[in-house]
Each structure stands twice: as C-alpha cells, then as structure tokens.
Coordinates of N, CA and C in Angstrom, one line a residue:
M1 N 0.6 241.5 -21.9 CA 1.6 240.4 -22.1 C 1.8 240.1 -23.6
T2 N 1.3 241.0 -24.4 CA 1.5 240.7 -25.8 C 2.4 241.8 -26.5
Q3 N 3.0 241.4 -27.6 CA 3.8 242.4 -28.4 C 3.2 242.3 -29.8
G4 N 2.5 243.4 -30.2 CA 1.8 243.3 -31.5 C 0.8 242.2 -31.4
N5 N 0.8 241.3 -32.4 CA -0.1 240.2 -32.4 C 0.5 238.9 -32.0
Q6 N 1.7 239.0 -31.4 CA 2.4 237.8 -30.9 C 2.2 237.7 -29.4
S7 N 1.6 236.6 -29.0 CA 1.5 236.3 -27.6 C 2.8 235.9 -27.0
D8 N 3.0 236.1 -25.8 CA 4.2 235.6 -25.2 C 3.8 234.2 -24.6
V9 N 4.8 233.5 -24.1 CA 4.7 232.1 -23.7 C 3.7 232.0 -22.5
I10 N 3.7 233.0 -21.6 CA 2.8 232.9 -20.5 C 1.3 233.0 -21.0
D11 N 1.0 233.8 -21.9 CA -0.3 233.9 -22.5 C -0.7 232.5 -23.0
L12 N 0.2 231.9 -23.8 CA -0.1 230.6 -24.4 C -0.3 229.5 -23.4
L13 N 0.6 229.5 -22.4 CA 0.5 228.4 -21.4 C -0.8 228.6 -20.5
L14 N -1.2 229.8 -20.2 CA -2.4 230.0 -19.5 C -3.6 229.6 -20.3
A15 N -3.6 229.9 -21.6 CA -4.7 229.4 -22.5 C -4.7 227.9 -22.6
Q16 N -3.6 227.3 -22.6 CA -3.6 225.8 -22.6 C -4.1 225.3 -21.3
H17 N -3.8 225.9 -20.2 CA -4.3 225.5 -18.9 C -5.9 225.6 -18.9
G18 N -6.4 226.6 -19.5 CA -7.8 226.8 -19.6 C -8.4 225.7 -20.5
R19 N -7.8 225.4 -21.6 CA -8.4 224.4 -22.5 C -8.3 223.0 -21.8
I20 N -7.2 222.7 -21.1 CA -7.1 221.4 -20.4 C -8.2 221.3 -19.3
K21 N -8.4 222.4 -18.5 CA -9.4 222.4 -17.5 C -10.8 222.1 -18.1
G22 N -11.1 222.8 -19.2 CA -12.3 222.6 -19.9 C -12.6 221.2 -20.4
V23 N -11.5 220.6 -21.0 CA -11.6 219.2 -21.4 C -11.7 218.2 -20.3
L24 N -11.0 218.5 -19.2 CA -11.2 217.7 -18.0 C -12.7 217.6 -17.6
E25 N -13.3 218.7 -17.6 CA -14.7 218.8 -17.2 C -15.6 218.0 -18.3
L26 N -15.3 218.2 -19.5 CA -16.0 217.5 -20.6 C -15.9 216.0 -20.5
V27 N -14.7 215.5 -20.1 CA -14.5 214.0 -19.9 C -15.4 213.6 -18.7
R28 N -15.4 214.4 -17.7 CA -16.1 214.1 -16.5 C -17.6 213.9 -16.7
I29 N -18.2 214.8 -17.6 CA -19.7 214.8 -17.8 C -20.1 214.0 -19.0
S30 N -19.2 213.5 -19.8 CA -19.6 212.8 -21.0 C -19.7 211.3 -20.7
A31 N -20.3 210.6 -21.7 CA -20.5 209.2 -21.6 C -20.2 208.5 -22.9
G32 N -19.9 207.2 -22.9 CA -19.8 206.4 -24.1 C -18.7 206.9 -25.1
A33 N -19.1 206.9 -26.4 CA -18.1 207.3 -27.4 C -17.6 208.8 -27.2
E34 N -18.5 209.6 -26.8 CA -18.2 211.0 -26.5 C -17.1 211.1 -25.4
K35 N -17.3 210.4 -24.4 CA -16.3 210.3 -23.3 C -14.9 209.9 -23.8
Q36 N -14.9 208.9 -24.6 CA -13.7 208.4 -25.2 C -13.0 209.4 -26.1
R37 N -13.8 210.1 -26.9 CA -13.3 211.1 -27.8 C -12.7 212.3 -27.0
R38 N -13.4 212.7 -25.9 CA -12.9 213.7 -25.1 C -11.6 213.3 -24.3
F39 N -11.6 212.1 -23.9 CA -10.4 211.6 -23.2 C -9.2 211.6 -24.1
D40 N -9.4 211.1 -25.4 CA -8.3 211.1 -26.4 C -7.8 212.5 -26.6
E41 N -8.8 213.5 -26.7 CA -8.4 214.9 -26.8 C -7.6 215.4 -25.7
L42 N -7.9 215.0 -24.5 CA -7.2 215.4 -23.3 C -5.8 214.8 -23.3
V43 N -5.6 213.6 -23.7 CA -4.3 213.0 -23.8 C -3.4 213.8 -24.8
R44 N -4.0 214.2 -25.9 CA -3.2 215.0 -26.9 C -2.8 216.4 -26.3
L45 N -3.8 217.0 -25.7 CA -3.5 218.3 -25.1 C -2.5 218.3 -24.0
L46 N -2.6 217.3 -23.1 CA -1.6 217.1 -22.1 C -0.2 216.8 -22.6
A47 N -0.2 215.9 -23.7 CA 1.1 215.5 -24.3 C 1.8 216.7 -24.8
V48 N 1.1 217.6 -25.6 CA 1.8 218.8 -26.1 C 2.2 219.7 -25.0
H49 N 1.3 220.0 -24.1 CA 1.5 221.0 -23.0 C 2.7 220.5 -22.1
E50 N 2.6 219.3 -21.6 CA 3.6 218.9 -20.7 C 5.0 218.7 -21.4
S51 N 5.0 218.3 -22.6 CA 6.2 218.1 -23.3 C 6.9 219.5 -23.5
V52 N 6.1 220.5 -23.9 CA 6.7 221.8 -24.1 C 7.2 222.4 -22.8
E53 N 6.5 222.1 -21.7 CA 7.0 222.6 -20.4 C 8.3 221.9 -20.0
A54 N 8.3 220.6 -20.2 CA 9.5 219.8 -19.8 C 10.7 220.2 -20.7
E55 N 10.5 220.4 -21.9 CA 11.7 220.7 -22.8 C 12.0 222.2 -23.0
V56 N 11.1 223.1 -22.7 CA 11.3 224.5 -23.0 C 11.1 225.3 -21.7
V57 N 9.9 225.2 -21.1 CA 9.5 226.2 -20.1 C 10.3 225.9 -18.8
H58 N 10.3 224.7 -18.3 CA 11.1 224.4 -17.1 C 12.5 224.7 -17.2
P59 N 13.2 224.4 -18.3 CA 14.6 224.8 -18.4 C 14.8 226.4 -18.4
A60 N 13.8 227.1 -19.0 CA 13.9 228.5 -19.0 C 13.7 229.0 -17.5
A61 N 12.7 228.4 -16.8 CA 12.5 228.8 -15.4 C 13.7 228.6 -14.6
R62 N 14.4 227.5 -14.8 CA 15.6 227.1 -14.1 C 16.7 228.1 -14.4
R63 N 16.8 228.6 -15.6 CA 17.8 229.6 -16.0 C 17.6 230.9 -15.3
H64 N 16.4 231.2 -14.9 CA 16.0 232.5 -14.4 C 15.8 232.3 -12.8
S65 N 14.9 232.9 -12.3 CA 14.8 233.0 -10.8 C 14.1 231.9 -10.1
V66 N 13.6 230.9 -10.9 CA 12.8 229.8 -10.3 C 13.8 228.8 -9.8
G67 N 13.7 228.5 -8.5 CA 14.6 227.5 -7.9 C 14.4 226.1 -8.4
S68 N 15.5 225.4 -8.4 CA 15.5 224.0 -8.9 C 14.6 223.1 -8.2
E69 N 14.4 223.3 -6.9 CA 13.5 222.5 -6.1 C 12.0 222.7 -6.6
I70 N 11.7 223.9 -7.0 CA 10.3 224.1 -7.6 C 10.2 223.4 -8.9
V71 N 11.1 223.6 -9.8 CA 11.1 223.0 -11.1 C 11.1 221.4 -11.0
D72 N 11.9 220.9 -10.1 CA 12.0 219.5 -9.9 C 10.6 218.9 -9.4
S73 N 10.0 219.7 -8.5 CA 8.6 219.3 -8.0 C 7.6 219.3 -9.1
R74 N 7.6 220.3 -10.0 CA 6.7 220.3 -11.1 C 7.0 219.1 -12.0
L75 N 8.2 218.8 -12.3 CA 8.6 217.7 -13.2 C 8.1 216.4 -12.6
H76 N 8.3 216.2 -11.3 CA 7.8 215.0 -10.6 C 6.3 214.9 -10.7
E77 N 5.6 216.0 -10.5 CA 4.1 215.9 -10.6 C 3.7 215.5 -12.0
E78 N 4.4 216.0 -13.0 CA 4.1 215.7 -14.4 C 4.3 214.2 -14.7
R79 N 5.4 213.7 -14.2 CA 5.7 212.2 -14.4 C 4.6 211.4 -13.7
E80 N 4.2 211.8 -12.5 CA 3.1 211.1 -11.8 C 1.8 211.2 -12.6
A81 N 1.5 212.4 -13.1 CA 0.3 212.6 -13.9 C 0.3 211.7 -15.2
E82 N 1.5 211.6 -15.8 CA 1.6 210.8 -17.0 C 1.3 209.3 -16.6
R83 N 1.8 208.9 -15.5 CA 1.5 207.5 -15.0 C 0.0 207.3 -14.8
M84 N -0.6 208.3 -14.1 CA -2.1 208.2 -13.9 C -2.8 208.2 -15.2
L85 N -2.4 209.0 -16.1 CA -3.1 209.0 -17.4 C -3.0 207.7 -18.1
A86 N -1.8 207.1 -18.1 CA -1.6 205.8 -18.7 C -2.5 204.7 -18.0
R87 N -2.6 204.8 -16.7 CA -3.5 203.9 -16.0 C -4.9 204.1 -16.4
L88 N -5.4 205.3 -16.5 CA -6.7 205.6 -17.0 C -6.9 205.0 -18.4
Y89 N -5.9 205.2 -19.3 CA -6.0 204.7 -20.7 C -6.2 203.2 -20.7
E90 N -5.3 202.5 -19.9 CA -5.4 201.1 -19.8 C -6.7 200.6 -19.2
M91 N -7.3 201.4 -18.3 CA -8.5 201.0 -17.7 C -9.7 201.1 -18.7
G92 N -9.7 202.2 -19.5 CA -10.7 202.5 -20.4 C -11.9 203.2 -19.8
V93 N -12.5 204.1 -20.6 CA -13.6 205.0 -20.0 C -14.8 204.2 -19.5
E94 N -15.0 203.0 -19.9 CA -16.2 202.2 -19.5 C -15.9 201.4 -18.2
H95 N -14.7 201.4 -17.8 CA -14.3 200.7 -16.5 C -15.1 201.3 -15.3
P96 N -15.6 200.4 -14.4 CA -16.4 200.9 -13.3 C -15.6 201.9 -12.4
E97 N -14.3 201.8 -12.4 CA -13.5 202.7 -11.5 C -13.0 203.9 -12.2
F98 N -13.3 204.0 -13.5 CA -12.7 205.1 -14.3 C -13.1 206.5 -13.8
D99 N -14.4 206.7 -13.5 CA -14.8 208.0 -13.1 C -14.2 208.5 -11.8
S100 N -14.1 207.6 -10.8 CA -13.5 208.0 -9.5 C -12.0 208.2 -9.6
T101 N -11.3 207.4 -10.4 CA -9.9 207.6 -10.7 C -9.7 208.8 -11.5
F102 N -10.5 209.1 -12.4 CA -10.4 210.3 -13.2 C -10.6 211.6 -12.4
R103 N -11.6 211.5 -11.5 CA -11.8 212.7 -10.6 C -10.5 213.0 -9.8
S104 N -9.8 212.0 -9.3 CA -8.6 212.2 -8.6 C -7.5 212.8 -9.5
F105 N -7.4 212.2 -10.7 CA -6.5 212.7 -11.7 C -6.8 214.2 -12.1
A106 N -8.0 214.5 -12.3 CA -8.4 215.9 -12.7 C -8.0 216.9 -11.6
D107 N -8.3 216.5 -10.3 CA -7.9 217.3 -9.2 C -6.4 217.6 -9.2
T108 N -5.6 216.5 -9.4 CA -4.2 216.6 -9.4 C -3.7 217.5 -10.5
I109 N -4.3 217.4 -11.7 CA -3.9 218.3 -12.9 C -4.2 219.7 -12.6
V110 N -5.3 220.0 -12.0 CA -5.7 221.4 -11.7 C -4.8 222.0 -10.6
A111 N -4.5 221.2 -9.6 CA -3.6 221.7 -8.5 C -2.2 221.9 -9.1
H112 N -1.7 221.1 -10.0 CA -0.4 221.2 -10.6 C -0.4 222.5 -11.5
A113 N -1.4 222.7 -12.3 CA -1.5 224.0 -13.1 C -1.5 225.2 -12.2
E114 N -2.2 225.2 -11.1 CA -2.2 226.3 -10.2 C -0.8 226.6 -9.6
L115 N -0.1 225.5 -9.3 CA 1.3 225.7 -8.7 C 2.2 226.3 -9.8
E116 N 2.1 225.8 -11.0 CA 2.9 226.3 -12.1 C 2.6 227.8 -12.3
E117 N 1.4 228.2 -12.3 CA 1.0 229.6 -12.5 C 1.6 230.5 -11.4
K118 N 1.5 230.0 -10.2 CA 2.0 230.8 -9.1 C 3.5 230.8 -9.0
E119 N 4.1 229.6 -9.1 CA 5.6 229.4 -8.8 C 6.5 229.6 -10.0
E120 N 6.0 229.4 -11.2 CA 6.9 229.5 -12.3 C 6.5 230.6 -13.3
F121 N 5.2 230.7 -13.6 CA 4.8 231.7 -14.6 C 5.0 233.1 -14.1
G122 N 4.6 233.4 -12.9 CA 4.8 234.7 -12.3 C 6.3 235.1 -12.4
P123 N 7.2 234.3 -11.8 CA 8.6 234.7 -11.9 C 9.1 234.8 -13.3
L124 N 8.7 233.9 -14.2 CA 9.1 234.1 -15.6 C 8.7 235.4 -16.2
L125 N 7.5 235.8 -15.9 CA 6.9 237.0 -16.4 C 7.8 238.2 -16.0
I126 N 8.2 238.2 -14.7 CA 9.0 239.3 -14.1 C 10.5 239.2 -14.6
D127 N 11.0 238.0 -14.7 CA 12.5 237.9 -14.9 C 12.9 237.6 -16.3
T128 N 12.0 237.5 -17.3 CA 12.4 237.3 -18.7 C 11.9 238.6 -19.5
S129 N 12.6 238.8 -20.6 CA 12.3 239.9 -21.4 C 11.1 239.5 -22.3
V130 N 10.4 240.5 -22.9 CA 9.3 240.3 -23.8 C 9.9 239.5 -25.0
P131 N 11.0 239.9 -25.6 CA 11.5 239.1 -26.8 C 11.7 237.6 -26.4
E132 N 12.2 237.3 -25.2 CA 12.5 235.9 -24.9 C 11.1 235.2 -24.7
R133 N 10.1 235.8 -24.1 CA 8.8 235.2 -23.9 C 8.2 235.0 -25.3
V134 N 8.4 235.9 -26.2 CA 7.8 235.7 -27.6 C 8.5 234.6 -28.3
R135 N 9.8 234.5 -28.1 CA 10.6 233.4 -28.7 C 10.1 232.1 -28.2
L136 N 9.9 232.0 -26.9 CA 9.4 230.7 -26.2 C 8.0 230.4 -26.7
A137 N 7.2 231.4 -26.9 CA 5.9 231.2 -27.5 C 6.0 230.6 -28.9
G138 N 7.0 231.0 -29.6 CA 7.1 230.4 -30.9 C 7.4 228.9 -30.9
V139 N 8.1 228.5 -29.9 CA 8.3 227.0 -29.7 C 7.0 226.3 -29.3
V140 N 6.2 227.0 -28.4 CA 4.9 226.4 -28.1 C 4.1 226.3 -29.3
R141 N 4.0 227.3 -30.1 CA 3.2 227.3 -31.3 C 3.7 226.2 -32.3
F142 N 5.0 226.0 -32.4 CA 5.6 225.0 -33.2 C 5.1 223.6 -32.7
A143 N 5.2 223.4 -31.4 CA 4.7 222.1 -30.9 C 3.2 221.9 -31.2
E144 N 2.4 222.9 -31.0 CA 1.0 222.8 -31.3 C 0.7 222.5 -32.8
A145 N 1.5 223.1 -33.7 CA 1.3 222.9 -35.1 C 1.8 221.5 -35.5
L146 N 2.8 221.1 -34.8 CA 3.4 219.8 -35.1 C 2.4 218.6 -34.8
T147 N 1.6 218.9 -33.8 CA 0.7 217.9 -33.3 C -0.7 218.3 -33.5
P148 N -1.3 217.8 -34.6 CA -2.7 218.2 -34.9 C -3.7 217.8 -33.8
T149 N -4.8 218.5 -33.7 CA -5.7 218.2 -32.6 C -6.2 216.8 -32.6
Y150 N -6.4 216.2 -33.8 CA -6.9 214.8 -33.9 C -6.0 214.0 -34.8
P151 N -5.7 212.8 -34.4 CA -4.8 212.0 -35.3 C -5.6 211.5 -36.5
D152 N -4.9 211.3 -37.6 CA -5.5 210.8 -38.8 C -5.6 209.3 -38.7
P153 N -6.9 208.8 -38.6 CA -7.0 207.3 -38.4 C -6.4 206.5 -39.5
G154 N -6.4 207.0 -40.7 CA -5.8 206.2 -41.8 C -4.3 206.4 -41.9
G155 N -3.8 207.4 -41.2 CA -2.3 207.7 -41.3 C -1.9 208.3 -42.6
T156 N -2.8 208.9 -43.4 CA -2.4 209.4 -44.7 C -2.3 210.9 -44.8
A157 N -3.0 211.6 -44.0 CA -3.0 213.1 -44.2 C -1.7 213.7 -43.8
M158 N -1.2 213.5 -42.6 CA -0.1 214.1 -42.1 C 0.8 213.1 -41.3
P159 N 2.1 213.1 -41.7 CA 3.0 212.2 -40.9 C 3.0 212.5 -39.4
S160 N 2.9 213.8 -39.1 CA 2.9 214.2 -37.7 C 1.7 213.7 -36.9
A161 N 0.6 213.4 -37.6 CA -0.5 212.8 -36.9 C -0.2 211.5 -36.2
N162 N 0.8 210.8 -36.7 CA 1.2 209.6 -36.1 C 1.8 209.8 -34.7
L163 N 2.3 211.0 -34.4 CA 2.8 211.3 -33.1 C 1.7 211.1 -32.0
L164 N 0.4 211.2 -32.5 CA -0.7 211.2 -31.5 C -1.4 209.9 -31.4
A165 N -0.8 208.8 -32.0 CA -1.5 207.5 -32.0 C -0.8 206.7 -30.9
G166 N -1.6 205.9 -30.2 CA -1.0 204.9 -29.2 C -1.3 205.4 -27.8
P167 N -0.7 204.6 -26.9 CA -0.9 204.8 -25.5 C -0.2 206.2 -25.1
P168 N -0.7 206.8 -24.0 CA -0.2 208.1 -23.6 C 1.3 208.2 -23.4
M169 N 1.9 207.2 -22.7 CA 3.3 207.3 -22.5 C 4.1 207.3 -23.8
E170 N 3.7 206.6 -24.8 CA 4.3 206.6 -26.1 C 4.1 208.0 -26.8
I171 N 2.9 208.5 -26.7 CA 2.7 209.9 -27.3 C 3.6 210.9 -26.7
F172 N 3.6 210.9 -25.3 CA 4.5 211.9 -24.6 C 5.9 211.7 -25.1
A173 N 6.4 210.5 -25.2 CA 7.8 210.3 -25.6 C 8.1 210.7 -27.0
R174 N 7.2 210.5 -27.9 CA 7.4 210.9 -29.3 C 7.4 212.4 -29.4
I175 N 6.5 213.1 -28.7 CA 6.5 214.5 -28.8 C 7.8 215.1 -28.2
R176 N 8.2 214.6 -27.1 CA 9.4 215.1 -26.5 C 10.6 214.8 -27.4
D177 N 10.7 213.7 -27.9 CA 11.8 213.4 -28.9 C 11.8 214.3 -30.0
T178 N 10.6 214.6 -30.6 CA 10.5 215.5 -31.7 C 11.0 216.9 -31.3
L179 N 10.6 217.4 -30.1 CA 11.0 218.7 -29.7 C 12.5 218.7 -29.5
R180 N 13.0 217.7 -28.9 CA 14.5 217.6 -28.7 C 15.2 217.6 -30.0
D181 N 14.8 216.9 -31.0 CA 15.4 216.9 -32.3 C 15.3 218.3 -32.9
W182 N 14.2 218.9 -32.8 CA 14.0 220.2 -33.4 C 14.9 221.2 -32.7
K183 N 15.0 221.2 -31.4 CA 15.9 222.1 -30.6 C 17.4 221.8 -31.0
W184 N 17.8 220.6 -31.2 CA 19.1 220.2 -31.6 C 19.4 220.8 -33.0
Q185 N 18.5 220.5 -33.9 CA 18.7 221.0 -35.3 C 18.7 222.5 -35.3
S186 N 17.9 223.2 -34.5 CA 17.8 224.6 -34.5 C 19.1 225.2 -34.0
S187 N 19.7 224.6 -33.0 CA 20.9 225.1 -32.4 C 22.2 224.8 -33.2
N188 N 22.0 223.8 -34.1 CA 23.2 223.5 -35.0 C 23.0 224.0 -36.4
A189 N 22.0 224.8 -36.7 CA 21.7 225.3 -38.0 C 22.6 226.5 -38.3

C-alpha cells in the first residue's frame, strides 16, 4: 500500500487506529498524573484522527463505493464518542466512575475502528487510485503536523499548540475548523 516512501491514507489511518488502541490501554492501566497525561494524549489523538476522517476520509468514501448509510453511521458513532469523551473529561480521571465509564468508551472506540476498517477502508483501497490515496495521506500528515503531540503549556512555542488546549469538544471543533479553512484555501489557490 505504499508508493516509494509515501504511505497512502489507509496505511496512516490503520497506524492511527493502532496508536489509539495502545493509548486506550495505557489510560486503562495508569493511575494519577500518568493517567491524566495519557487521557490528554488520547483526546489529542482522537481529535486529529476523527477530524481528518470527518473532513477528508468520509467525504472520499461517500464519493466512491461506500454507501451514505455506512458513512452516516460512522459519523453518528463519532459524534457519540465525542460526547462520551467530553463526559469523561468533565468527570476527571480521579472520579470513582471514570474507570467503568472509560471501559465502555474504549470498547465503543475499538468497535468503531473495526467497522471503519471493514466497511470504509477496504472499499477505499479497492476503489481509489494510489495517487488519490497518497494525496489523502498528505492531508492526514498535514493535520498531524498542525497539531503537535503535546500542547505548549505556556502558549509560546507554537500557535498551533493552542488548538490542543481546552475541553475535548472545543479541541475537535478547532481542528475541524482549521482543516476546513485549509481545504478552502487550497481549493481557491
């Protein structure tokens, strides 16, 4: 699935799914400050991943052979996951119900990823050209580069780090707005 040293979008999305699953497990087994750090990392990973899917991957899937009902179901699942993530954020990692709520959330995220892989990624791999998948991978890499792994607590190093500060719903909205602006500017350049 690669062309030279450029991964296609399916490679990148599968790698993101793997990282997300790994961090879900790290949140589950961590405690205290480490659990909070891992949870914050998860919020950032999900914000980038789900935003790229909503703004780039799902529209591409819709343009090709993936039915609208499948894409609409994945989008609905993503909105529900964002709400669950916001609830967990408000609850805080030290809340007595955090772990049980988080287990349910993690199961939902893994099931969602598996459905995407089966119902969207497979058909995209078959029905899109290598150059299109490489182009889409460029957008994914752009979003990853735009959103550093950890926010700058002082807000001085990178303006884009501010995208990752605040409650999950705000982070998701800022990243999606940034991607939409970039897509608009790219199409009008």
